[in-house]
Each structure stands twice: as structure tokens, then as C-alpha cells.
mmCIF file of C-alpha atoms and ligand atoms in Angstrom:
data_model
loop_
_atom_site.group_PDB
_atom_site.id
_atom_site.type_symbol
_atom_site.label_atom_id
_atom_site.label_comp_id
_atom_site.label_asym_id
_atom_site.label_seq_id
_atom_site.Cartn_x
_atom_site.Cartn_y
_atom_site.Cartn_z
ATOM 1 C CA UNK A 1 54.244 4.250 72.653
ATOM 2 C CA UNK A 2 54.320 3.814 76.365
ATOM 3 C CA UNK A 3 50.976 2.841 77.845
ATOM 4 C CA UNK A 4 49.924 5.147 80.632
ATOM 5 C CA UNK A 5 47.889 3.851 83.469
ATOM 6 C CA UNK A 6 44.523 5.096 82.273
ATOM 7 C CA UNK A 7 44.985 3.366 78.869
ATOM 8 C CA UNK A 8 45.814 0.156 80.669
ATOM 9 C CA UNK A 9 42.811 0.423 82.934
ATOM 10 C CA UNK A 10 40.426 1.084 80.094
ATOM 11 C CA UNK A 11 41.857 -1.857 78.176
ATOM 12 C CA UNK A 12 41.389 -4.090 81.179
ATOM 13 C CA UNK A 13 37.866 -2.789 81.633
ATOM 14 C CA UNK A 14 37.050 -3.580 78.017
ATOM 15 C CA UNK A 15 38.295 -7.130 78.440
ATOM 16 C CA UNK A 16 36.309 -7.494 81.651
ATOM 17 C CA UNK A 17 33.234 -6.244 79.811
ATOM 18 C CA UNK A 18 33.744 -8.859 77.109
ATOM 19 C CA UNK A 19 34.109 -11.632 79.598
ATOM 20 C CA UNK A 20 31.005 -10.421 81.451
ATOM 21 C CA UNK A 21 29.160 -10.829 78.152
ATOM 22 C CA UNK A 22 30.448 -14.370 77.941
ATOM 23 C CA UNK A 23 32.859 -13.524 75.135
ATOM 24 C CA UNK A 24 35.796 -15.375 76.559
ATOM 25 C CA UNK A 25 39.124 -16.059 74.993
ATOM 26 C CA UNK A 26 39.254 -12.658 73.310
ATOM 27 C CA UNK A 27 42.438 -10.775 73.887
ATOM 28 C CA UNK A 28 44.582 -8.231 72.140
ATOM 29 C CA UNK A 29 44.773 -8.661 68.376
ATOM 30 C CA UNK A 30 42.291 -11.520 68.339
ATOM 31 C CA UNK A 31 39.559 -8.995 69.133
ATOM 32 C CA UNK A 32 40.010 -7.754 65.587
ATOM 33 C CA UNK A 33 40.300 -11.127 63.932
ATOM 34 C CA UNK A 34 37.290 -12.589 62.099
ATOM 35 C CA UNK A 35 36.086 -15.979 63.356
ATOM 36 C CA UNK A 36 37.503 -17.831 60.356
ATOM 37 C CA UNK A 37 40.743 -16.056 59.536
ATOM 38 C CA UNK A 38 43.318 -18.022 57.585
ATOM 39 C CA UNK A 39 45.281 -20.177 60.057
ATOM 40 C CA UNK A 40 42.640 -19.793 62.761
ATOM 41 C CA UNK A 41 43.883 -20.167 66.301
ATOM 42 C CA UNK A 42 42.049 -23.254 67.458
ATOM 43 C CA UNK A 43 40.905 -23.671 71.035
ATOM 44 C CA UNK A 44 38.183 -24.882 73.322
ATOM 45 C CA UNK A 45 35.356 -23.285 71.360
ATOM 46 C CA UNK A 46 36.323 -25.106 68.140
ATOM 47 C CA UNK A 47 35.523 -28.661 67.080
ATOM 48 C CA UNK A 48 36.387 -30.680 64.005
ATOM 49 C CA UNK A 49 33.553 -32.983 62.959
ATOM 50 C CA UNK A 50 34.678 -35.867 60.775
ATOM 51 C CA UNK A 51 31.694 -37.193 58.857
ATOM 52 C CA UNK A 52 31.281 -40.861 57.881
ATOM 53 C CA UNK A 53 34.830 -41.910 56.934
ATOM 54 C CA UNK A 54 33.609 -45.496 56.734
ATOM 55 C CA UNK A 55 34.560 -48.419 54.517
ATOM 56 C CA UNK A 56 31.295 -48.415 52.551
ATOM 57 C CA UNK A 57 32.091 -44.912 51.277
ATOM 58 C CA UNK A 58 35.675 -45.720 50.276
ATOM 59 C CA UNK A 59 36.562 -47.124 46.813
ATOM 60 C CA UNK A 60 35.744 -50.848 46.997
ATOM 61 C CA UNK A 61 32.805 -50.174 49.335
ATOM 62 C CA UNK A 62 29.129 -50.540 48.464
ATOM 63 C CA UNK A 63 28.480 -46.786 48.146
ATOM 64 C CA UNK A 64 31.972 -45.753 47.143
ATOM 65 C CA UNK A 65 32.736 -42.064 46.862
ATOM 66 C CA UNK A 66 35.376 -41.334 44.215
ATOM 67 C CA UNK A 67 38.759 -40.675 45.905
ATOM 68 C CA UNK A 68 37.136 -41.143 49.313
ATOM 69 C CA UNK A 69 40.388 -42.671 50.581
ATOM 70 C CA UNK A 70 42.452 -39.644 49.501
ATOM 71 C CA UNK A 71 41.074 -37.535 52.345
ATOM 72 C CA UNK A 72 42.164 -39.846 55.156
ATOM 73 C CA UNK A 73 45.751 -38.502 55.520
ATOM 74 C CA UNK A 74 44.472 -34.940 55.072
ATOM 75 C CA UNK A 75 41.985 -35.417 57.913
ATOM 76 C CA UNK A 76 44.538 -37.137 60.163
ATOM 77 C CA UNK A 77 46.937 -34.191 59.830
ATOM 78 C CA UNK A 78 44.221 -31.596 60.383
ATOM 79 C CA UNK A 79 42.738 -33.399 63.390
ATOM 80 C CA UNK A 80 46.076 -33.079 65.225
ATOM 81 C CA UNK A 81 45.528 -29.317 65.298
ATOM 82 C CA UNK A 82 42.132 -29.547 66.969
ATOM 83 C CA UNK A 83 41.783 -30.046 70.710
ATOM 84 C CA UNK A 84 38.227 -31.327 70.145
ATOM 85 C CA UNK A 85 37.206 -33.828 67.475
ATOM 86 C CA UNK A 86 33.891 -35.621 66.951
ATOM 87 C CA UNK A 87 33.472 -38.539 64.523
ATOM 88 C CA UNK A 88 30.213 -39.675 62.951
ATOM 89 C CA UNK A 89 29.133 -43.065 61.652
ATOM 90 C CA UNK A 90 26.244 -43.742 59.292
ATOM 91 C CA UNK A 91 24.634 -46.687 61.104
ATOM 92 C CA UNK A 92 21.672 -48.322 59.397
ATOM 93 C CA UNK A 93 19.558 -51.356 60.153
ATOM 94 C CA UNK A 94 19.850 -54.145 57.545
ATOM 95 C CA UNK A 95 16.314 -53.332 56.378
ATOM 96 C CA UNK A 96 16.750 -49.561 56.322
ATOM 97 C CA UNK A 97 14.184 -47.459 54.442
ATOM 98 C CA UNK A 98 16.971 -45.651 52.516
ATOM 99 C CA UNK A 99 18.058 -48.896 50.824
ATOM 100 C CA UNK A 100 16.727 -49.536 47.298
ATOM 101 C CA UNK A 101 16.637 -53.226 48.223
ATOM 102 C CA UNK A 102 13.664 -52.480 50.498
ATOM 103 C CA UNK A 103 11.562 -50.981 47.694
ATOM 104 C CA UNK A 104 10.453 -53.609 45.151
ATOM 105 C CA UNK A 105 11.324 -52.575 41.613
ATOM 106 C CA UNK A 106 13.408 -49.562 42.641
ATOM 107 C CA UNK A 107 17.057 -49.171 41.825
ATOM 108 C CA UNK A 108 19.798 -47.369 43.725
ATOM 109 C CA UNK A 109 19.930 -43.612 43.071
ATOM 110 C CA UNK A 110 16.230 -43.425 42.222
ATOM 111 C CA UNK A 111 14.039 -41.485 44.639
ATOM 112 C CA UNK A 112 10.814 -42.311 46.456
ATOM 113 C CA UNK A 113 8.370 -40.301 48.508
ATOM 114 C CA UNK A 114 8.290 -41.226 52.168
ATOM 115 C CA UNK A 115 6.046 -39.774 54.905
ATOM 116 C CA UNK A 116 8.800 -37.265 55.770
ATOM 117 C CA UNK A 117 9.580 -36.257 52.178
ATOM 118 C CA UNK A 118 11.709 -37.315 49.218
ATOM 119 C CA UNK A 119 14.300 -39.978 49.846
ATOM 120 C CA UNK A 120 17.104 -40.959 47.492
ATOM 121 C CA UNK A 121 17.502 -44.733 47.515
ATOM 122 C CA UNK A 122 20.995 -46.082 48.035
ATOM 123 C CA UNK A 123 22.733 -49.408 47.716
ATOM 124 C CA UNK A 124 22.776 -51.223 51.069
ATOM 125 C CA UNK A 125 25.531 -49.527 53.104
ATOM 126 C CA UNK A 126 26.808 -48.981 56.630
ATOM 127 C CA UNK A 127 24.789 -51.770 58.206
ATOM 128 C CA UNK A 128 25.211 -51.752 61.992
ATOM 129 C CA UNK A 129 28.127 -53.859 63.143
ATOM 130 C CA UNK A 130 29.450 -54.792 59.685
ATOM 131 C CA UNK A 131 32.947 -54.138 58.311
ATOM 132 C CA UNK A 132 31.420 -51.718 55.831
ATOM 133 C CA UNK A 133 30.171 -49.568 58.693
ATOM 134 C CA UNK A 134 33.546 -49.510 60.440
ATOM 135 C CA UNK A 135 35.687 -46.395 60.309
ATOM 136 C CA UNK A 136 38.475 -46.546 57.710
ATOM 137 C CA UNK A 137 41.416 -48.424 59.212
ATOM 138 C CA UNK A 138 43.868 -45.605 58.501
ATOM 139 C CA UNK A 139 41.785 -42.925 60.170
ATOM 140 C CA UNK A 140 44.016 -42.086 63.109
ATOM 141 C CA UNK A 141 42.410 -39.710 65.600
ATOM 142 C CA UNK A 142 42.864 -41.308 69.016
ATOM 143 C CA UNK A 143 41.911 -38.087 70.800
ATOM 144 C CA UNK A 144 38.431 -37.945 69.209
ATOM 145 C CA UNK A 145 36.038 -37.395 72.114
ATOM 146 C CA UNK A 146 32.743 -38.627 70.680
ATOM 147 C CA UNK A 147 31.594 -41.024 67.978
ATOM 148 C CA UNK A 148 28.002 -40.263 67.122
ATOM 149 C CA UNK A 149 25.906 -42.689 65.087
ATOM 150 C CA UNK A 150 23.020 -41.650 62.892
ATOM 151 C CA UNK A 151 20.396 -43.206 60.647
ATOM 152 C CA UNK A 152 19.896 -46.063 63.097
ATOM 153 C CA UNK A 153 16.082 -45.898 62.990
ATOM 154 C CA UNK A 154 14.776 -48.281 60.314
ATOM 155 C CA UNK A 155 12.176 -45.835 59.003
ATOM 156 C CA UNK A 156 14.123 -42.539 59.020
ATOM 157 C CA UNK A 157 17.349 -41.604 57.259
ATOM 158 C CA UNK A 158 19.783 -39.051 58.687
ATOM 159 C CA UNK A 159 22.316 -37.409 56.420
ATOM 160 C CA UNK A 160 22.736 -34.715 59.039
ATOM 161 C CA UNK A 161 24.701 -35.340 62.197
ATOM 162 C CA UNK A 162 22.337 -32.916 63.975
ATOM 163 C CA UNK A 163 18.765 -33.641 62.833
ATOM 164 C CA UNK A 164 17.229 -36.735 61.234
ATOM 165 C CA UNK A 165 15.515 -36.645 57.845
ATOM 166 C CA UNK A 166 12.061 -36.196 59.400
ATOM 167 C CA UNK A 167 13.516 -32.768 60.312
ATOM 168 C CA UNK A 168 12.202 -33.221 63.862
ATOM 169 C CA UNK A 169 14.259 -35.853 65.637
ATOM 170 C CA UNK A 170 17.467 -34.528 67.151
ATOM 171 C CA UNK A 171 20.599 -36.640 67.287
ATOM 172 C CA UNK A 172 21.651 -34.680 70.381
ATOM 173 C CA UNK A 173 24.878 -33.440 68.802
ATOM 174 C CA UNK A 174 23.915 -29.758 68.906
ATOM 175 C CA UNK A 175 23.162 -29.956 72.624
ATOM 176 C CA UNK A 176 26.360 -31.881 73.308
ATOM 177 C CA UNK A 177 28.498 -29.306 71.513
ATOM 178 C CA UNK A 178 26.749 -26.367 73.186
ATOM 179 C CA UNK A 179 27.082 -27.884 76.648
ATOM 180 C CA UNK A 180 30.775 -28.361 75.935
ATOM 181 C CA UNK A 181 31.101 -24.653 75.015
ATOM 182 C CA UNK A 182 31.806 -25.281 71.322
ATOM 183 C CA UNK A 183 30.795 -22.377 69.100
ATOM 184 C CA UNK A 184 32.693 -22.993 65.854
ATOM 185 C CA UNK A 185 32.463 -26.243 63.921
ATOM 186 C CA UNK A 186 34.680 -27.322 61.049
ATOM 187 C CA UNK A 187 33.426 -30.206 58.938
ATOM 188 C CA UNK A 188 35.185 -32.716 56.725
ATOM 189 C CA UNK A 189 34.586 -36.261 55.471
ATOM 190 C CA UNK A 190 32.083 -37.988 53.195
ATOM 191 C CA UNK A 191 30.108 -37.113 51.293
ATOM 192 C CA UNK A 192 30.405 -33.360 50.668
ATOM 193 C CA UNK A 193 27.009 -33.065 49.014
ATOM 194 C CA UNK A 194 25.032 -35.272 51.397
ATOM 195 C CA UNK A 195 26.082 -35.873 54.973
ATOM 196 C CA UNK A 196 28.659 -33.062 55.153
ATOM 197 C CA UNK A 197 26.374 -30.452 53.567
ATOM 198 C CA UNK A 198 23.285 -31.401 55.568
ATOM 199 C CA UNK A 199 25.322 -31.328 58.769
ATOM 200 C CA UNK A 200 26.819 -27.933 57.879
ATOM 201 C CA UNK A 201 23.410 -26.412 57.121
ATOM 202 C CA UNK A 202 21.899 -27.746 60.339
ATOM 203 C CA UNK A 203 24.876 -26.521 62.363
ATOM 204 C CA UNK A 204 24.271 -23.014 60.973
ATOM 205 C CA UNK A 205 20.562 -23.296 61.849
ATOM 206 C CA UNK A 206 21.545 -24.205 65.393
ATOM 207 C CA UNK A 207 23.683 -21.088 65.706
ATOM 208 C CA UNK A 208 27.218 -22.398 65.198
ATOM 209 C CA UNK A 209 29.716 -20.699 62.952
ATOM 210 C CA UNK A 210 30.543 -23.304 60.331
ATOM 211 C CA UNK A 211 33.305 -24.047 57.864
ATOM 212 C CA UNK A 212 33.648 -26.987 55.474
ATOM 213 C CA UNK A 213 37.200 -27.994 54.579
ATOM 214 C CA UNK A 214 36.829 -28.700 50.881
ATOM 215 C CA UNK A 215 39.921 -30.804 50.182
ATOM 216 C CA UNK A 216 39.188 -32.923 53.268
ATOM 217 C CA UNK A 217 35.862 -33.969 51.708
ATOM 218 C CA UNK A 218 34.741 -35.782 48.573
ATOM 219 C CA UNK A 219 31.298 -35.717 46.978
ATOM 220 C CA UNK A 220 28.941 -38.207 45.352
ATOM 221 C CA UNK A 221 27.663 -35.620 42.811
ATOM 222 C CA UNK A 222 24.306 -37.071 41.842
ATOM 223 C CA UNK A 223 22.590 -34.923 39.157
ATOM 224 C CA UNK A 224 24.551 -31.784 40.059
ATOM 225 C CA UNK A 225 24.212 -32.253 43.814
ATOM 226 C CA UNK A 226 27.784 -31.129 44.569
ATOM 227 C CA UNK A 227 27.427 -27.660 43.030
ATOM 228 C CA UNK A 228 23.947 -27.316 44.547
ATOM 229 C CA UNK A 229 25.302 -28.186 47.989
ATOM 230 C CA UNK A 230 28.054 -25.546 47.788
ATOM 231 C CA UNK A 231 25.499 -22.988 46.633
ATOM 232 C CA UNK A 232 23.201 -23.758 49.560
ATOM 233 C CA UNK A 233 26.072 -23.785 52.035
ATOM 234 C CA UNK A 234 27.475 -20.476 50.797
ATOM 235 C CA UNK A 235 24.038 -18.886 50.992
ATOM 236 C CA UNK A 236 23.678 -20.113 54.570
ATOM 237 C CA UNK A 237 26.997 -18.560 55.587
ATOM 238 C CA UNK A 238 29.088 -21.719 55.631
ATOM 239 C CA UNK A 239 32.707 -20.809 55.019
ATOM 240 C CA UNK A 240 34.658 -22.824 52.410
ATOM 241 C CA UNK A 241 38.149 -23.566 53.671
ATOM 242 C CA UNK A 242 41.147 -25.673 52.593
ATOM 243 C CA UNK A 243 43.290 -27.868 54.817
ATOM 244 C CA UNK A 244 46.312 -25.628 54.099
ATOM 245 C CA UNK A 245 44.450 -22.825 55.918
ATOM 246 C CA UNK A 246 45.284 -24.687 59.160
ATOM 247 C CA UNK A 247 49.036 -24.669 58.549
HETATM 248 C C1 VGL B 301 25.664 -40.658 52.978
HETATM 249 C C2 VGL B 301 24.205 -41.335 51.348
HETATM 250 C C3 VGL B 301 23.628 -42.213 52.211
HETATM 251 C C4 VGL B 301 26.812 -39.780 53.370
HETATM 252 C C5 VGL B 301 25.095 -41.542 53.863
HETATM 253 O O1 VGL B 301 27.547 -40.116 54.329
HETATM 254 O O2 VGL B 301 26.983 -38.716 52.718
HETATM 255 N N1 VGL B 301 25.221 -40.541 51.738
HETATM 256 N N2 VGL B 301 24.089 -42.314 53.460
HETATM 257 ZN ZN1 ZN B 302 23.304 -43.783 54.745
#
């Protein structure tokens, strides 16, 4: 069909109306496309957040996540498709409150009650400045724009990249992403059921659309925590994707 002039004008007017509403980057067929279609077209409103791909969480590390190393090539390939990538690092003091070693008589993976709520106790891990806290040597994302550290306050843990475990202290990541115009975040890394899930849930609470790329993550799975995390994420509207969806 040949477009007549009035059709063209009304189409242009519609696009102008969208951009007046701040809905930029919408054109033609993409107006009809859901935010997380298979093979999403990635642009300036999308960011990949790579959570805690650090030596301590890799087999051989002090809090090793099974197959944690298997995700590194998957993440490297996916990151190439994203114009914007943020990395996180778990970054604890040597005497961090989340370490079982700081609680006489307690063993790793037991829980204690802290002023801000329940805290699982972990083996010492990701101590500031140590090799264990370094990013995995094969992680290859030179265009990553921000490395954000979390859990650096001795008395407060932070699984989430957005909000510390007291549920009050912001890491600043939400503000950073919003000021950069990011609206959609895609998460991957370690561990699915702790830092990835908490970050995904907080990102939803802060108004982002959120997807977790399942095969670019691995979980710890403590007492059913992996299934529980997926249930919570699904309920919160977090989309479950696979790295092949970015082909
Ligand atoms: C993490 C436990 C303790 C994680 C960090 O990155 O998922 N888990 N610290
Ligand atoms: Zn930690």
C-alpha cells in the first residue's frame, strides 16, 4: 500500500507524541515489541550487570559456587552485545560481620540474628584487596563502564548491588543507572540465589525492567534457596532469559 500524506503525517505525529512523553527510541515495528522479546535490540537504555565474578566464588575459591567458572565465556560473549556493562565486586573487610569466623562457635552456612535481620554466615571471602576478591582473570569486558563494590562496611552485608542488607543504605547504583538513562537491566554472574536474585528484586523495586540470564549464572543452593529465588523473582516480574536469546 502506498502511504498517502495524511497517513504519514499522523504517523509522524504519533512518534512526536511518544518522544514528548520521553518514550524515545521507539519506531516502527519496535512500538509493538515487548520490552524483553527474544533477541532484544540492545541500546542506550539497556545495561548488563555482571555480579561478583570473583575468584572466591570460582571452584578453588573459599566460597566456591559449583561450575562458577563455566559462566565466564558465556558472559564474555554476551557482554559484547551490550553497549553498557556494569561489574560488581563483593568487597568485605577482613573482620566482616558476614564471616562465621567473627562469631565464636558458629560455622559457615549457619545463620545469626543481627540488628538488621537474619544473616547467613559465610566462610571468609572477597576480602578487600586480596586475590580472592579480584575479578576472574578470564573475564574479558574491557568496555565495562563501572565497577561497583558492595559489602565494604564491616557491620552490614550487601548481597544486592542496589541496597545494603540493612535495607536502607543505597549503593548508589540505581541513581547512577537512572541518570545514565538506563531503563532495562539484565543480570548475570554469581550467585543466582544470593547476589543476583537480591539485585534483581531491588532493581524491580526501583522501577527497572529486569531479566536474569539463567545460563550465565550459577547458584549456591542452600536449603532450597535456588528454587525460592526463582519463585520470588518470577513473582516480582523478573524475566528469565537464556544467553541464546541474545543471538
Ligand atoms: C554472595 C554470599 C556472600 C554472592 C556474596 O555473590 O552471591 N553470596 N557474599
Ligand atoms: Zn559476601
